[in-house]
PDB file of N, CA and C in Angstrom:
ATOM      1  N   UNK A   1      13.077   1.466   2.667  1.00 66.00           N
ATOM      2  CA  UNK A   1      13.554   2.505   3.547  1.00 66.00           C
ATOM      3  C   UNK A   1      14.243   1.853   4.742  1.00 66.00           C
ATOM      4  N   UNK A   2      15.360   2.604   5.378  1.00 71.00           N
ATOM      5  CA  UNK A   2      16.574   2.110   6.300  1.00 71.00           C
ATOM      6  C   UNK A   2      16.238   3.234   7.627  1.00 71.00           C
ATOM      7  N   UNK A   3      15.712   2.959   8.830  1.00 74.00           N
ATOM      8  CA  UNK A   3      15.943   3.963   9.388  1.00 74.00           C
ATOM      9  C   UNK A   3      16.879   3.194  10.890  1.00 74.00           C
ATOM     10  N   UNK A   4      17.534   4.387  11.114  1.00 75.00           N
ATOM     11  CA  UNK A   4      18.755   3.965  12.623  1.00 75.00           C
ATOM     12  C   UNK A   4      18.288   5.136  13.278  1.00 75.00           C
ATOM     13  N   UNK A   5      17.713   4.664  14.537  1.00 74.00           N
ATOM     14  CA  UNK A   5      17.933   5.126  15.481  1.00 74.00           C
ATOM     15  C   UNK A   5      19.160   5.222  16.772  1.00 74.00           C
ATOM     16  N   UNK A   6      18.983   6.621  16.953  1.00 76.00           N
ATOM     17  CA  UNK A   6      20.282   7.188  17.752  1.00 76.00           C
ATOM     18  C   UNK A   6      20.334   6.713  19.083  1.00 76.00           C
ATOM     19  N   UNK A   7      18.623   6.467  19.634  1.00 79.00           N
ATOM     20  CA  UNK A   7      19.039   6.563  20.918  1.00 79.00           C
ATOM     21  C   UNK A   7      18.907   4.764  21.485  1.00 79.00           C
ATOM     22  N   UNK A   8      19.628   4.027  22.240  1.00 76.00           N
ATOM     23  CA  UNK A   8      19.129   2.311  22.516  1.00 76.00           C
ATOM     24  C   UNK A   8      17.982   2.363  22.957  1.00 76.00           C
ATOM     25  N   UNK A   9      17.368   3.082  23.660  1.00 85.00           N
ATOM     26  CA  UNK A   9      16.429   3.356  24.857  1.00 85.00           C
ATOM     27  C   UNK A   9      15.144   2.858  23.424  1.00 85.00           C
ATOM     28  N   UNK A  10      15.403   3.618  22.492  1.00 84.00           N
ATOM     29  CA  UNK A  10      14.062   3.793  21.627  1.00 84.00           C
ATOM     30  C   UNK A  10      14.126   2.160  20.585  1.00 84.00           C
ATOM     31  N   UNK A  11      15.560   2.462  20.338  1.00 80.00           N
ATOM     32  CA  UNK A  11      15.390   0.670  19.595  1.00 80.00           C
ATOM     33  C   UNK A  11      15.069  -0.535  19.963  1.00 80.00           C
ATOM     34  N   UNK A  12      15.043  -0.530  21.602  1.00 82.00           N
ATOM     35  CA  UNK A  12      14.798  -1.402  22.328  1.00 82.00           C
ATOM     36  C   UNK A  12      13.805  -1.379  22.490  1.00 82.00           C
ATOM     37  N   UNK A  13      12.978  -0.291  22.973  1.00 86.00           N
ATOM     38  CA  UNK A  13      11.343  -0.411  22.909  1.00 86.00           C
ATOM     39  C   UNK A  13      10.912  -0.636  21.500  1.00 86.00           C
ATOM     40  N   UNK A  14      11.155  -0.490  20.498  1.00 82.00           N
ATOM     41  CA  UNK A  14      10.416  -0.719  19.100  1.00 82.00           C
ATOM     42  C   UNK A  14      10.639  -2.236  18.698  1.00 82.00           C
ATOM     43  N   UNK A  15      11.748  -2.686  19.597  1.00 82.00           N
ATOM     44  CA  UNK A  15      12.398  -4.135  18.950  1.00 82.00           C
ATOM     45  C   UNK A  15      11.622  -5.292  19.815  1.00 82.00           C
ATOM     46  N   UNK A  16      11.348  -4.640  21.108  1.00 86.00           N
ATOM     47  CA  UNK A  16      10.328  -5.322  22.577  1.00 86.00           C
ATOM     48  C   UNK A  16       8.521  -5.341  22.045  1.00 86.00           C
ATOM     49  N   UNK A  17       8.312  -4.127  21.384  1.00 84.00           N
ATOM     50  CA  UNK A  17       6.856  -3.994  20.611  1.00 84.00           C
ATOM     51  C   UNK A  17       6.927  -4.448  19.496  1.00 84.00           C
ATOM     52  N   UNK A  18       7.799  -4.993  19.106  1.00 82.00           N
ATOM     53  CA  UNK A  18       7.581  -5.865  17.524  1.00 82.00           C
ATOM     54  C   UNK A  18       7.225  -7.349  17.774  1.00 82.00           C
ATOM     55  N   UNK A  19       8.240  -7.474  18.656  1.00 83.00           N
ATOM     56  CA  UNK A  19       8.228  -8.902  18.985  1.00 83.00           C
ATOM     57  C   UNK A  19       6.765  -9.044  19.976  1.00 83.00           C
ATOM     58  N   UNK A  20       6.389  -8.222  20.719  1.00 88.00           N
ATOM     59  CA  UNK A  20       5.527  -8.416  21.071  1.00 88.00           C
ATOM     60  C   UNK A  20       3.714  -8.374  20.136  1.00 88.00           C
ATOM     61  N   UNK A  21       3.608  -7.787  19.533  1.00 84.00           N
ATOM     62  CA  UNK A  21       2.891  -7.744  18.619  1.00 84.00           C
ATOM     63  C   UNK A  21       2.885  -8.755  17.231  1.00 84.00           C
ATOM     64  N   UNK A  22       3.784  -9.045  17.171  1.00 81.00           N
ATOM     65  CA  UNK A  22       3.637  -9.628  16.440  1.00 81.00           C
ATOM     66  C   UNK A  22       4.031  -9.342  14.801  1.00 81.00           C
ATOM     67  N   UNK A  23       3.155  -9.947  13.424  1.00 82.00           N
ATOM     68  CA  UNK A  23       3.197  -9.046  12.387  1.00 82.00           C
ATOM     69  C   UNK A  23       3.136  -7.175  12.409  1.00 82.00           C
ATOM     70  N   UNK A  24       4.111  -6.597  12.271  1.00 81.00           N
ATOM     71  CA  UNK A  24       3.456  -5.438  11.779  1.00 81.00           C
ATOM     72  C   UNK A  24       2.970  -4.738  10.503  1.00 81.00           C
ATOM     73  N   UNK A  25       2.363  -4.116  10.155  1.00 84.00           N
ATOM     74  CA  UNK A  25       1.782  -3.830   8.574  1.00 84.00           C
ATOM     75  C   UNK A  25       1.730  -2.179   8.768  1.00 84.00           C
ATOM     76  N   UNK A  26       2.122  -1.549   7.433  1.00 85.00           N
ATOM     77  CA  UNK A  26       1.317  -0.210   7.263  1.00 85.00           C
ATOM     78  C   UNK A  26       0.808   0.085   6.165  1.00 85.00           C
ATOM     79  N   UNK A  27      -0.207   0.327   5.972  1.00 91.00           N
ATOM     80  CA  UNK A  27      -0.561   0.269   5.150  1.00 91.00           C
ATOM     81  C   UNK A  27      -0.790  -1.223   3.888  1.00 91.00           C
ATOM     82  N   UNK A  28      -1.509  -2.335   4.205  1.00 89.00           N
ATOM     83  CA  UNK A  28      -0.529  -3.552   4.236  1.00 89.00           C
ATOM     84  C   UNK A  28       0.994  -3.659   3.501  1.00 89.00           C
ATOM     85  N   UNK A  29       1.577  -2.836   3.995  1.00 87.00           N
ATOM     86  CA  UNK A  29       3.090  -3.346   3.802  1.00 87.00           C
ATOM     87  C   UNK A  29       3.893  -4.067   5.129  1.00 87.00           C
ATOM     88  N   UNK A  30       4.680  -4.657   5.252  1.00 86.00           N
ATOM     89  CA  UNK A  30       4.932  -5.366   6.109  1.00 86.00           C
ATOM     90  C   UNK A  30       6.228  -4.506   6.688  1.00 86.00           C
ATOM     91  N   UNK A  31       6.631  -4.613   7.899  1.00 83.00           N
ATOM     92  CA  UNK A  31       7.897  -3.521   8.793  1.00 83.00           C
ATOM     93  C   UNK A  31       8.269  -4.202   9.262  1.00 83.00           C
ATOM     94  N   UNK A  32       9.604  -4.641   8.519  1.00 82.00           N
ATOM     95  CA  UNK A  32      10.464  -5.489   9.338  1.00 82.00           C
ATOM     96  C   UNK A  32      11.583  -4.754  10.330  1.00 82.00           C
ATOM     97  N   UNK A  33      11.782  -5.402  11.592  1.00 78.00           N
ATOM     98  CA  UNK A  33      12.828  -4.964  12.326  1.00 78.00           C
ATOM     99  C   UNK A  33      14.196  -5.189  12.615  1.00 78.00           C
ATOM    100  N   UNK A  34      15.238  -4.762  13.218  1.00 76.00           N
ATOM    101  CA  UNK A  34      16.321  -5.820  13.358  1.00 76.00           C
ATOM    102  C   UNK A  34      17.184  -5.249  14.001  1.00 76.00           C
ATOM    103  N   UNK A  35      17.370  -5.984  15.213  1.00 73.00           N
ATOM    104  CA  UNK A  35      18.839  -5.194  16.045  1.00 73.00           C
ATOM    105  C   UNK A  35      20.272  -4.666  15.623  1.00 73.00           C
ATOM    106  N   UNK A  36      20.667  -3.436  15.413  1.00 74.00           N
ATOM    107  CA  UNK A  36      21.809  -3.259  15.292  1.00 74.00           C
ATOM    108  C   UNK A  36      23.028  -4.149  16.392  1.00 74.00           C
ATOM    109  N   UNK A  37      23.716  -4.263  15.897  1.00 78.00           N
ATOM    110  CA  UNK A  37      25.156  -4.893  16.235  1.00 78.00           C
ATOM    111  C   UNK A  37      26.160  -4.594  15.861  1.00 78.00           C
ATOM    112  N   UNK A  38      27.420  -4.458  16.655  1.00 82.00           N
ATOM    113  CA  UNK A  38      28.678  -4.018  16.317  1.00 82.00           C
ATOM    114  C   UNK A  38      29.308  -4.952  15.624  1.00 82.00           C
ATOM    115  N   UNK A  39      30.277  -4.319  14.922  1.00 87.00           N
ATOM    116  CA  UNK A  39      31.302  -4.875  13.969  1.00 87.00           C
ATOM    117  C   UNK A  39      31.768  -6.095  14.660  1.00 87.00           C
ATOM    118  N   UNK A  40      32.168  -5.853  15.945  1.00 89.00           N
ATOM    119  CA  UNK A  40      33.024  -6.797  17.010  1.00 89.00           C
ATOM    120  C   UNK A  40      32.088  -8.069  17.169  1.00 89.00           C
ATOM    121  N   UNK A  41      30.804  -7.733  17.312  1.00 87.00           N
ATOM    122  CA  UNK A  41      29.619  -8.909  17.305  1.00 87.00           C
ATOM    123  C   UNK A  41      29.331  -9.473  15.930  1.00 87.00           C
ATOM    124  N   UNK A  42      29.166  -8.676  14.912  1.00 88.00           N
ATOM    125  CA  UNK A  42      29.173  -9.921  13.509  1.00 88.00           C
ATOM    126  C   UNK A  42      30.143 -10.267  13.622  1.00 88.00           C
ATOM    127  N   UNK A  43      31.412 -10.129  13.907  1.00 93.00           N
ATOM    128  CA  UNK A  43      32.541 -10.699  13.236  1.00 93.00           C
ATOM    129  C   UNK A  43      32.843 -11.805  14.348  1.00 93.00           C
ATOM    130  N   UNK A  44      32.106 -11.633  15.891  1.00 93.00           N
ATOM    131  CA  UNK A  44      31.916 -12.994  16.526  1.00 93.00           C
ATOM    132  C   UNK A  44      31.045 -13.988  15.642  1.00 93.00           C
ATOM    133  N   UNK A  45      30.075 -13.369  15.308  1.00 92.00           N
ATOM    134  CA  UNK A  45      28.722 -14.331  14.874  1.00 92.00           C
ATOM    135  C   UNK A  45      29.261 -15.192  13.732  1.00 92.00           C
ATOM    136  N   UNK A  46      30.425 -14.406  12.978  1.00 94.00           N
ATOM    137  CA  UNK A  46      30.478 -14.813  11.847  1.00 94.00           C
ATOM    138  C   UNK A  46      31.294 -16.145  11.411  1.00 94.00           C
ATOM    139  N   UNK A  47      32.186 -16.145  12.369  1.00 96.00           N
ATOM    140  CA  UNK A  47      33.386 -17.236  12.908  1.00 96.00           C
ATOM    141  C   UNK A  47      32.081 -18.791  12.957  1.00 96.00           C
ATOM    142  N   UNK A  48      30.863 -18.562  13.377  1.00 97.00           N
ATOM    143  CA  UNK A  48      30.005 -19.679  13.290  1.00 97.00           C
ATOM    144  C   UNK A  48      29.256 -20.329  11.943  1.00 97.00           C
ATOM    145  N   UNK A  49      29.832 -19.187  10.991  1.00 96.00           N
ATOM    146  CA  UNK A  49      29.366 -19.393   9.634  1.00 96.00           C
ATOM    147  C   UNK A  49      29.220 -21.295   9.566  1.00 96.00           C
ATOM    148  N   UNK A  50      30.366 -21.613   9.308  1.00 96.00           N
ATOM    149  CA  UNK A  50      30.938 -22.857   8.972  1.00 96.00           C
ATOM    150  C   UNK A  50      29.742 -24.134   9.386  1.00 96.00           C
ATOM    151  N   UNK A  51      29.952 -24.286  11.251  1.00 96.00           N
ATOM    152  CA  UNK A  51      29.475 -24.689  11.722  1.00 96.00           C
ATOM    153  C   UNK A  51      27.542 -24.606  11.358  1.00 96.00           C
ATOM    154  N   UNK A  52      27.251 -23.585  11.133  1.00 96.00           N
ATOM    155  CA  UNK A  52      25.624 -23.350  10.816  1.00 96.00           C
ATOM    156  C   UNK A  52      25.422 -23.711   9.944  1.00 96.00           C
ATOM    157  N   UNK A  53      26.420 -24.001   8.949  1.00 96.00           N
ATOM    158  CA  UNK A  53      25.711 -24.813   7.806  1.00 96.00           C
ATOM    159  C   UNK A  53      25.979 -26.355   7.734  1.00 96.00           C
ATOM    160  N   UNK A  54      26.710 -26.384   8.214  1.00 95.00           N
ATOM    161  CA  UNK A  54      26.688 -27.943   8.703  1.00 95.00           C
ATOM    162  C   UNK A  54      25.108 -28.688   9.567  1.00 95.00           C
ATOM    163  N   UNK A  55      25.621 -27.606  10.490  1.00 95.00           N
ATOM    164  CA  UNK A  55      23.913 -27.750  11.205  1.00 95.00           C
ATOM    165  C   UNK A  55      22.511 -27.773  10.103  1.00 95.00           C
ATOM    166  N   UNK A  56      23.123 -26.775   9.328  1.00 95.00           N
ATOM    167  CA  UNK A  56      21.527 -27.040   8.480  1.00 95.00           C
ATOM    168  C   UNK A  56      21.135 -28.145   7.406  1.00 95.00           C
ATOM    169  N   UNK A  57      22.678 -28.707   7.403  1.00 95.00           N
ATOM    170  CA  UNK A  57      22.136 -29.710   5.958  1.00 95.00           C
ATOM    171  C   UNK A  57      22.249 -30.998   7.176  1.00 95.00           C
ATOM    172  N   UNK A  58      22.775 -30.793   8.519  1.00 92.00           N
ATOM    173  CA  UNK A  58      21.863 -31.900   9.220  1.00 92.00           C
ATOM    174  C   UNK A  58      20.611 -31.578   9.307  1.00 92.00           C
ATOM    175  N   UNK A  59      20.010 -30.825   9.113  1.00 92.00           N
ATOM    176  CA  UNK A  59      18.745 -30.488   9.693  1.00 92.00           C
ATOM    177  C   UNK A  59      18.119 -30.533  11.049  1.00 92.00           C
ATOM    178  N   UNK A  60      19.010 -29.865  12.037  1.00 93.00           N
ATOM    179  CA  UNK A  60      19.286 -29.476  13.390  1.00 93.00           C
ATOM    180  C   UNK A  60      18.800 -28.057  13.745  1.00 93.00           C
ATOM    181  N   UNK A  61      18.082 -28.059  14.786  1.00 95.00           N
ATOM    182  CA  UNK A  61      17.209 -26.702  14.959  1.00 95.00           C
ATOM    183  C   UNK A  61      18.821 -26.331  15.980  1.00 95.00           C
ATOM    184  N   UNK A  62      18.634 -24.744  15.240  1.00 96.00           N
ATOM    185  CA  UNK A  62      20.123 -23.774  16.060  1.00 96.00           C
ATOM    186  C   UNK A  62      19.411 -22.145  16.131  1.00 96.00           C
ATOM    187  N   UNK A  63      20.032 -21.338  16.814  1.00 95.00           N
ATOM    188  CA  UNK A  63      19.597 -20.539  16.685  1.00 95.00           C
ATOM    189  C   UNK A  63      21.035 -19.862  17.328  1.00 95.00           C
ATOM    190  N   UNK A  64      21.328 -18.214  16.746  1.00 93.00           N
ATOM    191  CA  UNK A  64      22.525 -17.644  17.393  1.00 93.00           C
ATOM    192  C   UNK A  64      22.126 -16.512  18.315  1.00 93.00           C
ATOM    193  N   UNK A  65      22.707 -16.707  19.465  1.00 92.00           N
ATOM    194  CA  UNK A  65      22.046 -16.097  20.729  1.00 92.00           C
ATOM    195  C   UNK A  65      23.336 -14.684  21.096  1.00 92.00           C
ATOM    196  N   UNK A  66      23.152 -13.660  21.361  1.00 87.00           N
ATOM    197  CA  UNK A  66      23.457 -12.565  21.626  1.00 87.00           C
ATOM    198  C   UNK A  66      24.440 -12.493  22.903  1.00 87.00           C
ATOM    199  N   UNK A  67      25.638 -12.174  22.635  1.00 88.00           N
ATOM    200  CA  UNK A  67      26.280 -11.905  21.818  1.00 88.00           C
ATOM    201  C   UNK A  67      26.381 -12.782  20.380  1.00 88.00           C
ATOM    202  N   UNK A  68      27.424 -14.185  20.901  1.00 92.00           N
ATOM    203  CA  UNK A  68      28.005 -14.868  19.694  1.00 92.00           C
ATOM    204  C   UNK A  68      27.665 -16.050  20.702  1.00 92.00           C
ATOM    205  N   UNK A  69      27.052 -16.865  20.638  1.00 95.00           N
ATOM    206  CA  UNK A  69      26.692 -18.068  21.875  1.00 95.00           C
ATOM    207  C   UNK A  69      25.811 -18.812  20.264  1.00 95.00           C
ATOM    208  N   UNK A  70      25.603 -19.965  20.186  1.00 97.00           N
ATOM    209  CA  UNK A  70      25.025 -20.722  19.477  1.00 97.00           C
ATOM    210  C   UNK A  70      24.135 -21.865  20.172  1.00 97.00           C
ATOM    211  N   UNK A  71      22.948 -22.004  20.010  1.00 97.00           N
ATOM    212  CA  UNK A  71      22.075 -22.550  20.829  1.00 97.00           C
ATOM    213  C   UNK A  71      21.726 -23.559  19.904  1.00 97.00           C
ATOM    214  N   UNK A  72      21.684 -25.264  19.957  1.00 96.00           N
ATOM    215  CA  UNK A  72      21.452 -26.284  19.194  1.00 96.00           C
ATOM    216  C   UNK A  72      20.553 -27.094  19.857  1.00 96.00           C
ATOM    217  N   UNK A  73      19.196 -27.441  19.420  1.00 94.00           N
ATOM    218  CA  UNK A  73      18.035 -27.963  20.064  1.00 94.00           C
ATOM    219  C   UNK A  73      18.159 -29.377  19.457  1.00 94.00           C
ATOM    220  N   UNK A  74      18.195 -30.281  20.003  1.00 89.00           N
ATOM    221  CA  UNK A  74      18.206 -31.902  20.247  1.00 89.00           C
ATOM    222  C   UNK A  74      16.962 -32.461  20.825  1.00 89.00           C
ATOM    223  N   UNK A  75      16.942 -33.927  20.678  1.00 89.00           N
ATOM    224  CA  UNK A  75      15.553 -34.226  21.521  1.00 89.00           C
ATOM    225  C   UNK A  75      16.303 -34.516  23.002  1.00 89.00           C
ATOM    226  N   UNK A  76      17.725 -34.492  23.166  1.00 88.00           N
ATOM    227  CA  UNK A  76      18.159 -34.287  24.497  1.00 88.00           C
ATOM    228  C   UNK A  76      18.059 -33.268  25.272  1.00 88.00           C
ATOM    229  N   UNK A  77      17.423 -32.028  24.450  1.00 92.00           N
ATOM    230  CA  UNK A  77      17.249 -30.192  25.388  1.00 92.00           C
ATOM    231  C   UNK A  77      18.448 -29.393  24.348  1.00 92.00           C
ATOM    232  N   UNK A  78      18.191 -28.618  25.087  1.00 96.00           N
ATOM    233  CA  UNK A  78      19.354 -27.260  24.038  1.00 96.00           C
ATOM    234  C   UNK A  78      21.038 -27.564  24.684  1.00 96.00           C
ATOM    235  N   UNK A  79      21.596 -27.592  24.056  1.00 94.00           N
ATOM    236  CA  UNK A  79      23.442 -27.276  23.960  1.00 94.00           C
ATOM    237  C   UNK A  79      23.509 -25.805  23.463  1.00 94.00           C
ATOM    238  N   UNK A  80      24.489 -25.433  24.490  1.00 97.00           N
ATOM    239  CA  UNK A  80      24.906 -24.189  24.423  1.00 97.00           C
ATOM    240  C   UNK A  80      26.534 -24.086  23.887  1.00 97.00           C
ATOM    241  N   UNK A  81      27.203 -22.960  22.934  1.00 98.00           N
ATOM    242  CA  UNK A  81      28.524 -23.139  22.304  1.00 98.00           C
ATOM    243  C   UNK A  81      28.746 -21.397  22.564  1.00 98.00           C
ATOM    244  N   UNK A  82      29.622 -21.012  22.873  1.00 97.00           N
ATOM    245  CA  UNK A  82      30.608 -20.266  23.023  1.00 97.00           C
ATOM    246  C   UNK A  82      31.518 -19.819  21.645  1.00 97.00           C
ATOM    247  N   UNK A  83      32.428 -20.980  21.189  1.00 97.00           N
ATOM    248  CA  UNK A  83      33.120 -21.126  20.271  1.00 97.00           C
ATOM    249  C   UNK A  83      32.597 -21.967  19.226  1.00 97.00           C
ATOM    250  N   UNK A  84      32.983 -22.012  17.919  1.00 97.00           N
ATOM    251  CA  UNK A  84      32.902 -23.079  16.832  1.00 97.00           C
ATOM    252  C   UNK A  84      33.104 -23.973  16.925  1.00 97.00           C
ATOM    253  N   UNK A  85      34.448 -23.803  17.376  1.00 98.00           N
ATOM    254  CA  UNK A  85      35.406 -25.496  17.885  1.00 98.00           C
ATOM    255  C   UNK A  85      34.597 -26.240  18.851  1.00 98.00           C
ATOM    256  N   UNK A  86      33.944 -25.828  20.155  1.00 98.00           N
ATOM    257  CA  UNK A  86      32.927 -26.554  20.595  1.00 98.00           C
ATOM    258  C   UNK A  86      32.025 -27.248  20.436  1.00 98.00           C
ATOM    259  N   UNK A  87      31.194 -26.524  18.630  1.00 97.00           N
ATOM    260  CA  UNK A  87      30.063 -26.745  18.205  1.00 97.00           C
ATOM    261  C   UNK A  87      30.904 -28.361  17.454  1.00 97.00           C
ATOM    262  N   UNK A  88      31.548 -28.442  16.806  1.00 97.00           N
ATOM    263  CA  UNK A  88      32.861 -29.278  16.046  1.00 97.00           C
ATOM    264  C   UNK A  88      32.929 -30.103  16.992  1.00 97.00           C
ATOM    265  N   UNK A  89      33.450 -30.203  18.137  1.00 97.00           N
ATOM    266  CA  UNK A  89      33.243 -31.087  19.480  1.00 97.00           C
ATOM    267  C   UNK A  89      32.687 -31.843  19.440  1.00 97.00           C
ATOM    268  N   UNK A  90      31.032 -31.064  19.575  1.00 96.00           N
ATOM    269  CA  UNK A  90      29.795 -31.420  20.304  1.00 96.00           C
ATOM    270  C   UNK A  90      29.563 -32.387  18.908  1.00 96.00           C
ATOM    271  N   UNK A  91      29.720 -32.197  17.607  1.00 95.00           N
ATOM    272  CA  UNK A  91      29.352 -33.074  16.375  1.00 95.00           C
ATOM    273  C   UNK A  91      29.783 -34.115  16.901  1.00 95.00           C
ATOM    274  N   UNK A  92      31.640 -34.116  16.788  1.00 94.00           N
ATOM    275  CA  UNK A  92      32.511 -35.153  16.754  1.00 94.00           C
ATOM    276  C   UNK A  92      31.920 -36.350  17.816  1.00 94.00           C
ATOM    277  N   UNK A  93      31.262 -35.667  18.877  1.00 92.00           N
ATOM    278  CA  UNK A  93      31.184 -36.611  19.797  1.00 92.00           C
ATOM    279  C   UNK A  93      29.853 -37.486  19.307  1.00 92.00           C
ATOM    280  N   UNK A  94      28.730 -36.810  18.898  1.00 91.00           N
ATOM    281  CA  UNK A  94      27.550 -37.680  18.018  1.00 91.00           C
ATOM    282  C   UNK A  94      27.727 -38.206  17.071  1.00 91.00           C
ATOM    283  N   UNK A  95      28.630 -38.459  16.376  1.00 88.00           N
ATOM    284  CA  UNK A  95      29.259 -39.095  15.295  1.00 88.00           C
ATOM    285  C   UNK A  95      29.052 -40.122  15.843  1.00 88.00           C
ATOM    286  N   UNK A  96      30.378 -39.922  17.054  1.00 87.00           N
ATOM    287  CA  UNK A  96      31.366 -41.367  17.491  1.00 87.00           C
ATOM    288  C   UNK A  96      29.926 -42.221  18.038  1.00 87.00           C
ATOM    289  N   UNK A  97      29.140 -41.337  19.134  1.00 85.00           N
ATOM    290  CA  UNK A  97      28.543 -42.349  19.768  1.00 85.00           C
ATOM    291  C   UNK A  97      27.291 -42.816  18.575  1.00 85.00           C
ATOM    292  N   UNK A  98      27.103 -42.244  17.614  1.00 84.00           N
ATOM    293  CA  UNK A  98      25.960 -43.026  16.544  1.00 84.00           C
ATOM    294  C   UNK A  98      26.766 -44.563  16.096  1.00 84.00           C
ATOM    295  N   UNK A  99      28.085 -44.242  15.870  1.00 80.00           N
ATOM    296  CA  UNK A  99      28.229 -44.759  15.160  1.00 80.00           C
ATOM    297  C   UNK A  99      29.017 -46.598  16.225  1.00 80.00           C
ATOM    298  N   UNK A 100      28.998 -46.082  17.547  1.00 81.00           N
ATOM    299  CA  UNK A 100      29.281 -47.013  18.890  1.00 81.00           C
ATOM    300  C   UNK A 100      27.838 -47.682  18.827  1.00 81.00           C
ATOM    301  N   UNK A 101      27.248 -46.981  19.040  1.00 80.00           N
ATOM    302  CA  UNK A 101      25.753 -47.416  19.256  1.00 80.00           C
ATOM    303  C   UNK A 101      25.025 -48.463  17.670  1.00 80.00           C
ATOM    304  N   UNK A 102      25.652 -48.220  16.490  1.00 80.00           N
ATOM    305  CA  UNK A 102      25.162 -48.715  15.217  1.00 80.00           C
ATOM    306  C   UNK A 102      26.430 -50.402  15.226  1.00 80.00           C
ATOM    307  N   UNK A 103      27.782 -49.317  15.416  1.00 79.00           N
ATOM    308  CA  UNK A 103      28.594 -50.655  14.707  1.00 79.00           C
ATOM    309  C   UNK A 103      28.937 -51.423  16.320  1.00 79.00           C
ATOM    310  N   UNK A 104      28.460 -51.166  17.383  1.00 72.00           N
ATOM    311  CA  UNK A 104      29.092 -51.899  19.177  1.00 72.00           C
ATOM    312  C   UNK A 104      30.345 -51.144  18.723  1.00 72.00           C
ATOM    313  N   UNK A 105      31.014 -50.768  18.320  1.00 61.00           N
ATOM    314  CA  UNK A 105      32.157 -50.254  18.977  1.00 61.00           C
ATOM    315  C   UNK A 105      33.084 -48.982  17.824  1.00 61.00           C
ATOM    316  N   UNK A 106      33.872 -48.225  18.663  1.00 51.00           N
ATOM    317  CA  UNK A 106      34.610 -47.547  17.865  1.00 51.00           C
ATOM    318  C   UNK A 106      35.541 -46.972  18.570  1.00 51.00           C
TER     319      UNK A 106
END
């Protein structure tokens, strides 16, 4: 079952009490939740496709932050991305310096 609510006021409190609670169950069945988003926002989110899977077969903790912002956890702290091309950047530049740091120079 799919239900949408009309009003934000109410999705926001059900989406604030999920997360706050934790598992929910009824009956043990499990109730999953999930923020609606506009067309204009997947189709930001989605432009990061590329990049997230790159991230995952590095095996790099990411997470995509609301709106379209991409959050990448390092043992240096979190990097924040805006754009793809940034996230592409932010690689290019750990490449170079792994590979400064492995071969002295590049």
């Amino acid at each position: 079952m799919v239900a949408t609510l009309l009003h934000y006021r109410d999705c926001d409190h059900i989406l604030t009490c999920a997360r706050t609670k934790g598992d929910l169950r009824i009956d043990n069945h499990k109730i999953m939740t999930f923020p609606h988003f506009t067309k204009t926002t997947q189709k930001q989110q989605a432009t990061f496709m590329d990049a997230k899977k790159t991230l995952q077969q590095l095996d790099l903790q990411y997470a995509m932050l609301f709106p379209a912002r991409l959050r990448i956890v390092t043992l240096e702290g979190a990097q924040f991305f805006h754009t793809p091309q940034e996230v592409w950047n932010w690689l290019d530049m750990q490449v170079r310096a792994c590979l400064q740091e492995v071969l002295g120079c590049w």
